[in-house]
Amino acid sequence: MAFMIAQRAYIKLYLISMVEQRRGYGYQMLEELKEEFKPFGYVPPQSEIYRALHELVQEGVLYRTKHLKGNDPSVDFQEIVLYHFTDDGLEKAELYKKQVKVDLDRCIGMLNKAVADNY
Amino acid sequence: MAFMIAQRAYIKLYLISMVEQRRGYGYQMLEELKEEFKPFGYVPPQSEIYRALHELVQEGVLYRTKHLKGNDPSVDFQEIVLYHFTDDGLEKAELYKKQVKVDLDRCIGMLNKAVADNY
DNA sequence: CTATGAACATTGTGTTCATCG
DNA sequence: CGATGAACACAATGTTCATAG
């Protein structure tokens, strides 16, 4: 059992939720998460977001589609990669989330215990 | 800013508290911590305890004294290393604890947020 | 087996670089 | 610059080994 939850798992959790809701692409999700965690002084590194997304693809949870960002190719040629759940992706994702939940609770317990024990 | 609190810092916190209370030595503190975290399935590795203690000595918080475990040398020759606060060690330790507290609260906040956001 | 310590190996992560339109 | 990706480097760990009594 590792000491704390890994950053990777933490980020995957958010990515799954974001794919559940809107159709997002990496860079945008990165920017959203940066904003989200600003109050905590935590800046999720770009590489971790992409690594997490690639892992989720590797694990058969997500698949990728390429699109142009704007609707009019003459205006915007920027390619982006959208992520969607595979056939059994949602199922796998929910299972993963359950496992992470257990770990989150464990970590919260240990941190709260440290506060109770040492202050 | 790192993602989560380091195991090292977490352990140092407990070691400081343990030195504050009883006079303990490494192996004993290790065993106590193992017992303490059993409910969480977390087994603090032996190497981390010694590394943490050595760092606290390095930082001028603690100093070491060598003793025989038993009072009667003819019975028990086992050498142990006891740790005590240096002159300004307690002061340094309190400062360190304050800093760790900030990080603990930050981490608890981020983990609770993850639960709130994704479940 | 208790007790301390260090060496070694590895994994996660941070930083930098590369590419493309 | 927005967007994706990979290479590289490193620090924090996990595991194993060494020593002593």
Short mmCIF file of C-alpha atoms (C1' of nucleotides) in Angstrom, two decimals:
data_model
loop_
_atom_site.label_atom_id
_atom_site.label_comp_id
_atom_site.label_asym_id
_atom_site.label_seq_id
_atom_site.Cartn_x
_atom_site.Cartn_y
_atom_site.Cartn_z
CA MET A 1 0.00 0.00 0.00
CA ALA A 2 1.44 3.32 -1.03
CA PHE A 3 1.55 6.17 1.44
CA MET A 4 -0.63 8.68 -0.38
CA ILE A 5 -2.76 8.72 -3.47
CA ALA A 6 -0.79 9.35 -6.63
CA GLN A 7 -1.18 12.55 -8.56
CA ARG A 8 -1.93 10.46 -11.63
CA ALA A 9 -4.94 8.80 -10.02
CA TYR A 10 -6.18 12.10 -8.71
CA ILE A 11 -6.05 13.67 -12.15
CA LYS A 12 -7.61 10.65 -13.86
CA LEU A 13 -10.55 11.03 -11.57
CA TYR A 14 -11.16 14.55 -12.74
CA LEU A 15 -10.58 13.70 -16.37
CA ILE A 16 -13.15 10.94 -16.20
CA SER A 17 -15.68 13.31 -14.71
CA MET A 18 -14.93 15.91 -17.34
CA VAL A 19 -15.38 13.44 -20.16
CA GLU A 20 -18.61 12.31 -18.51
CA GLN A 21 -19.94 15.83 -18.71
CA ARG A 22 -18.72 17.79 -21.69
CA ARG A 23 -16.62 16.71 -24.56
CA GLY A 24 -13.29 18.13 -23.63
CA TYR A 25 -9.81 18.02 -25.01
CA GLY A 26 -6.54 17.88 -23.18
CA TYR A 27 -5.40 21.46 -23.25
CA GLN A 28 -8.77 22.79 -22.24
CA MET A 29 -9.11 20.36 -19.35
CA LEU A 30 -5.63 21.31 -18.25
CA GLU A 31 -6.57 24.98 -18.17
CA GLU A 32 -9.77 24.26 -16.30
CA LEU A 33 -7.96 22.20 -13.70
CA LYS A 34 -5.33 24.88 -13.27
CA GLU A 35 -8.08 27.35 -12.51
CA GLU A 36 -9.85 24.87 -10.27
CA PHE A 37 -6.86 24.28 -8.05
CA LYS A 38 -5.54 27.80 -7.97
CA PRO A 39 -6.87 28.34 -4.45
CA PHE A 40 -4.71 25.43 -3.31
CA GLY A 41 -1.60 26.69 -5.01
CA TYR A 42 -1.48 23.47 -6.98
CA VAL A 43 -0.66 23.72 -10.65
CA PRO A 44 -1.22 20.40 -12.41
CA PRO A 45 1.62 19.96 -14.86
CA GLN A 46 0.77 19.65 -18.52
CA SER A 47 2.63 16.38 -18.90
CA GLU A 48 0.55 14.69 -16.23
CA ILE A 49 -2.73 15.48 -17.96
CA TYR A 50 -1.56 13.95 -21.22
CA ARG A 51 -0.01 10.98 -19.51
CA ALA A 52 -3.25 10.37 -17.63
CA LEU A 53 -5.30 10.62 -20.81
CA HIS A 54 -3.00 8.24 -22.63
CA GLU A 55 -3.24 5.77 -19.82
CA LEU A 56 -7.02 5.90 -19.87
CA VAL A 57 -6.88 5.14 -23.59
CA GLN A 58 -4.38 2.36 -22.97
CA GLU A 59 -6.69 0.86 -20.38
CA GLY A 60 -9.56 0.84 -22.81
CA VAL A 61 -11.61 3.40 -20.94
CA LEU A 62 -11.44 6.17 -23.53
CA TYR A 63 -10.89 6.45 -27.24
CA ARG A 64 -9.81 9.43 -29.27
CA THR A 65 -11.19 11.36 -32.19
CA LYS A 66 -9.47 14.18 -33.98
CA HIS A 67 -11.25 17.34 -34.89
CA LEU A 68 -10.63 20.88 -35.95
CA LYS A 69 -11.27 23.28 -33.16
CA GLY A 70 -13.38 25.73 -35.12
CA ASN A 71 -16.18 24.68 -37.45
CA ASP A 72 -14.77 26.57 -40.36
CA PRO A 73 -11.47 25.09 -41.52
CA SER A 74 -10.65 28.24 -43.41
CA VAL A 75 -10.66 30.10 -40.13
CA ASP A 76 -9.13 27.68 -37.70
CA PHE A 77 -6.91 24.76 -38.56
CA GLN A 78 -6.07 23.89 -35.01
CA GLU A 79 -6.39 20.18 -34.49
CA ILE A 80 -7.65 18.94 -31.16
CA VAL A 81 -8.15 15.48 -29.74
CA LEU A 82 -11.49 14.71 -28.17
CA TYR A 83 -11.99 11.84 -25.74
CA HIS A 84 -15.00 9.58 -25.41
CA PHE A 85 -15.88 6.48 -23.48
CA THR A 86 -15.49 3.16 -25.21
CA ASP A 87 -18.34 0.65 -25.13
CA ASP A 88 -17.47 -0.60 -21.70
CA GLY A 89 -15.49 2.50 -20.84
CA LEU A 90 -18.06 4.05 -18.59
CA GLU A 91 -18.34 0.82 -16.68
CA LYS A 92 -14.59 0.59 -16.29
CA ALA A 93 -14.44 4.21 -15.27
CA GLU A 94 -17.02 3.75 -12.56
CA LEU A 95 -15.10 0.80 -11.20
CA TYR A 96 -11.93 2.85 -11.21
CA LYS A 97 -13.64 5.70 -9.44
CA LYS A 98 -14.84 3.34 -6.76
CA GLN A 99 -11.33 2.14 -6.14
CA VAL A 100 -9.99 5.67 -6.01
CA LYS A 101 -12.74 6.62 -3.59
CA VAL A 102 -11.51 4.02 -1.15
CA ASP A 103 -8.01 5.42 -1.42
CA LEU A 104 -9.21 9.00 -1.07
CA ASP A 105 -11.03 8.13 2.12
CA ARG A 106 -8.01 6.33 3.44
CA CYS A 107 -5.79 9.32 2.74
CA ILE A 108 -8.20 11.78 4.26
CA GLY A 109 -8.32 9.55 7.30
CA MET A 110 -4.56 9.48 7.62
CA LEU A 111 -4.20 13.22 7.22
CA ASN A 112 -6.93 13.97 9.71
CA LYS A 113 -5.33 11.53 12.08
CA ALA A 114 -2.02 13.36 11.75
CA VAL A 115 -3.70 16.62 12.66
CA ALA A 116 -5.46 15.03 15.61
CA ASP A 117 -2.33 13.29 16.82
CA ASN A 118 0.22 16.06 16.48
CA TYR A 119 -1.56 19.33 17.15
CA MET B 1 4.04 23.44 -4.88
CA ALA B 2 4.04 19.70 -4.73
CA PHE B 3 0.84 17.78 -5.22
CA MET B 4 0.63 15.98 -1.89
CA ILE B 5 2.53 16.01 1.34
CA ALA B 6 5.61 13.83 1.30
CA GLN B 7 5.82 10.69 3.33
CA ARG B 8 9.02 12.03 4.85
CA ALA B 9 7.33 15.12 6.25
CA TYR B 10 4.44 13.08 7.56
CA ILE B 11 6.76 10.75 9.41
CA LYS B 12 8.92 13.57 10.74
CA LEU B 13 5.83 15.05 12.29
CA TYR B 14 5.16 11.90 14.25
CA LEU B 15 8.78 11.45 15.22
CA ILE B 16 8.92 14.97 16.62
CA SER B 17 5.83 14.32 18.68
CA MET B 18 7.23 11.06 19.92
CA VAL B 19 10.48 12.66 20.98
CA GLU B 20 8.47 15.40 22.67
CA GLN B 21 6.74 12.83 24.78
CA ARG B 22 8.83 9.82 25.63
CA ARG B 23 12.43 9.21 24.88
CA GLY B 24 12.18 6.81 22.03
CA TYR B 25 14.57 5.11 19.70
CA GLY B 26 14.18 4.38 16.04
CA TYR B 27 13.16 0.78 16.01
CA GLN B 28 10.61 1.25 18.76
CA MET B 29 9.06 4.26 17.08
CA LEU B 30 8.90 2.30 13.87
CA GLU B 31 7.02 -0.50 15.57
CA GLU B 32 4.65 1.94 17.24
CA LEU B 33 3.91 3.66 13.97
CA LYS B 34 3.34 0.36 12.24
CA GLU B 35 0.76 -0.47 14.86
CA GLU B 36 -0.72 3.01 14.68
CA PHE B 37 -1.35 2.87 10.95
CA LYS B 38 -2.41 -0.72 10.72
CA PRO B 39 -6.07 0.26 10.36
CA PHE B 40 -5.13 2.20 7.24
CA GLY B 41 -3.13 -0.59 5.72
CA TYR B 42 -0.11 1.66 5.68
CA VAL B 43 3.18 0.14 6.75
CA PRO B 44 5.84 2.82 7.18
CA PRO B 45 9.06 1.40 5.79
CA GLN B 46 12.01 1.05 8.12
CA SER B 47 14.30 3.06 5.88
CA GLU B 48 12.02 6.08 5.96
CA ILE B 49 12.06 6.28 9.74
CA TYR B 50 15.85 6.28 9.87
CA ARG B 51 16.14 8.70 7.00
CA ALA B 52 13.70 11.05 8.72
CA LEU B 53 15.59 10.84 12.00
CA HIS B 54 18.90 11.48 10.28
CA GLU B 55 17.45 14.49 8.54
CA LEU B 56 16.17 15.91 11.80
CA VAL B 57 19.67 15.53 13.22
CA GLN B 58 21.14 17.10 10.10
CA GLU B 59 18.78 20.04 10.47
CA GLY B 60 19.87 20.59 14.03
CA VAL B 61 16.55 19.67 15.57
CA LEU B 62 17.64 16.50 17.32
CA TYR B 63 20.86 15.05 18.65
CA ARG B 64 21.71 11.48 19.43
CA THR B 65 22.93 9.57 22.45
CA LYS B 66 23.86 5.93 22.54
CA HIS B 67 22.73 3.66 25.30
CA LEU B 68 22.37 0.06 26.20
CA LYS B 69 18.80 -1.01 26.10
CA GLY B 70 18.72 -2.80 29.42
CA ASN B 71 20.14 -1.35 32.61
CA ASP B 72 22.29 -4.35 33.28
CA PRO B 73 25.01 -4.76 30.64
CA SER B 74 25.54 -8.35 31.65
CA VAL B 75 21.98 -9.06 30.62
CA ASP B 76 21.46 -6.92 27.55
CA PHE B 77 24.17 -5.55 25.33
CA GLN B 78 21.82 -4.22 22.69
CA GLU B 79 22.83 -0.70 21.76
CA ILE B 80 20.10 1.79 20.95
CA VAL B 81 20.19 5.39 19.80
CA LEU B 82 18.05 7.84 21.71
CA TYR B 83 17.00 11.18 20.27
CA HIS B 84 16.64 14.48 22.10
CA PHE B 85 15.97 18.06 21.14
CA THR B 86 18.95 20.34 20.77
CA ASP B 87 18.97 23.72 22.51
CA ASP B 88 16.87 25.35 19.85
CA GLY B 89 15.53 22.06 18.57
CA LEU B 90 12.11 22.34 20.10
CA GLU B 91 11.72 25.80 18.64
CA LYS B 92 12.75 24.58 15.21
CA ALA B 93 10.46 21.61 15.55
CA GLU B 94 7.47 23.77 16.36
CA LEU B 95 8.17 25.93 13.35
CA TYR B 96 8.42 22.85 11.18
CA LYS B 97 5.17 21.52 12.56
CA LYS B 98 3.46 24.78 11.74
CA GLN B 99 4.60 24.56 8.16
CA VAL B 100 3.50 20.96 7.87
CA LYS B 101 0.13 21.87 9.33
CA VAL B 102 -0.46 24.28 6.50
CA ASP B 103 0.36 21.58 4.01
CA LEU B 104 -1.79 19.01 5.78
CA ASP B 105 -4.76 21.35 5.65
CA ARG B 106 -4.12 22.05 2.01
CA CYS B 107 -4.00 18.33 1.21
CA ILE B 108 -7.12 17.56 3.20
CA GLY B 109 -8.83 20.34 1.31
CA MET B 110 -7.81 18.95 -2.05
CA LEU B 111 -8.87 15.43 -1.20
CA ASN B 112 -12.21 16.53 0.17
CA LYS B 113 -12.68 18.61 -2.93
CA ALA B 114 -12.03 15.59 -5.09
CA VAL B 115 -14.71 13.66 -3.24
CA ALA B 116 -17.14 16.53 -3.52
CA ASP B 117 -16.44 17.08 -7.21
CA ASN B 118 -16.40 13.52 -8.47
CA TYR B 119 -18.91 11.57 -6.42
"C1'" DC C 1 15.71 -11.86 16.60
"C1'" DT C 2 16.49 -6.54 17.75
"C1'" DA C 3 18.57 -2.49 16.09
"C1'" DT C 4 20.89 0.70 12.96
"C1'" DG C 5 22.46 1.99 8.71
"C1'" DA C 6 23.50 2.31 3.82
"C1'" DA C 7 23.37 0.68 -1.16
"C1'" DC C 8 20.89 -0.03 -4.84
"C1'" DA C 9 16.96 0.06 -7.94
"C1'" DT C 10 12.76 2.03 -9.50
"C1'" DT C 11 8.81 4.73 -10.13
"C1'" DG C 12 6.45 8.93 -10.26
"C1'" DT C 13 6.92 13.26 -11.32
"C1'" DG C 14 9.00 18.03 -12.96
"C1'" DT C 15 11.30 20.25 -16.71
"C1'" DT C 16 12.57 20.78 -21.08
"C1'" DC C 17 12.42 20.09 -25.80
"C1'" DA C 18 9.98 18.92 -30.51
"C1'" DT C 19 6.31 19.42 -33.73
"C1'" DC C 20 2.46 21.03 -36.09
"C1'" DG C 21 -0.92 24.43 -38.02
"C1'" DC D 1 0.32 31.20 -29.57
"C1'" DG D 2 -2.71 26.86 -28.88
"C1'" DA D 3 -2.31 22.04 -28.77
"C1'" DT D 4 -0.21 17.48 -28.39
"C1'" DG D 5 3.45 14.67 -27.43
"C1'" DA D 6 7.86 12.72 -25.97
"C1'" DA D 7 12.68 12.97 -23.88
"C1'" DC D 8 15.27 13.73 -20.30
"C1'" DA D 9 16.50 14.44 -15.50
"C1'" DC D 10 15.78 13.95 -10.79
"C1'" DA D 11 14.08 13.35 -6.21
"C1'" DA D 12 11.41 10.51 -3.18
"C1'" DT D 13 10.64 6.32 -2.35
"C1'" DG D 14 10.80 0.74 -1.97
"C1'" DT D 15 13.82 -3.18 -1.57
"C1'" DT D 16 17.66 -5.37 -0.44
"C1'" DC D 17 21.92 -5.98 1.74
"C1'" DA D 18 25.50 -5.19 5.70
"C1'" DT D 19 26.76 -4.98 10.39
"C1'" DA D 20 26.58 -5.71 15.15
"C1'" DG D 21 25.37 -7.95 19.53
#
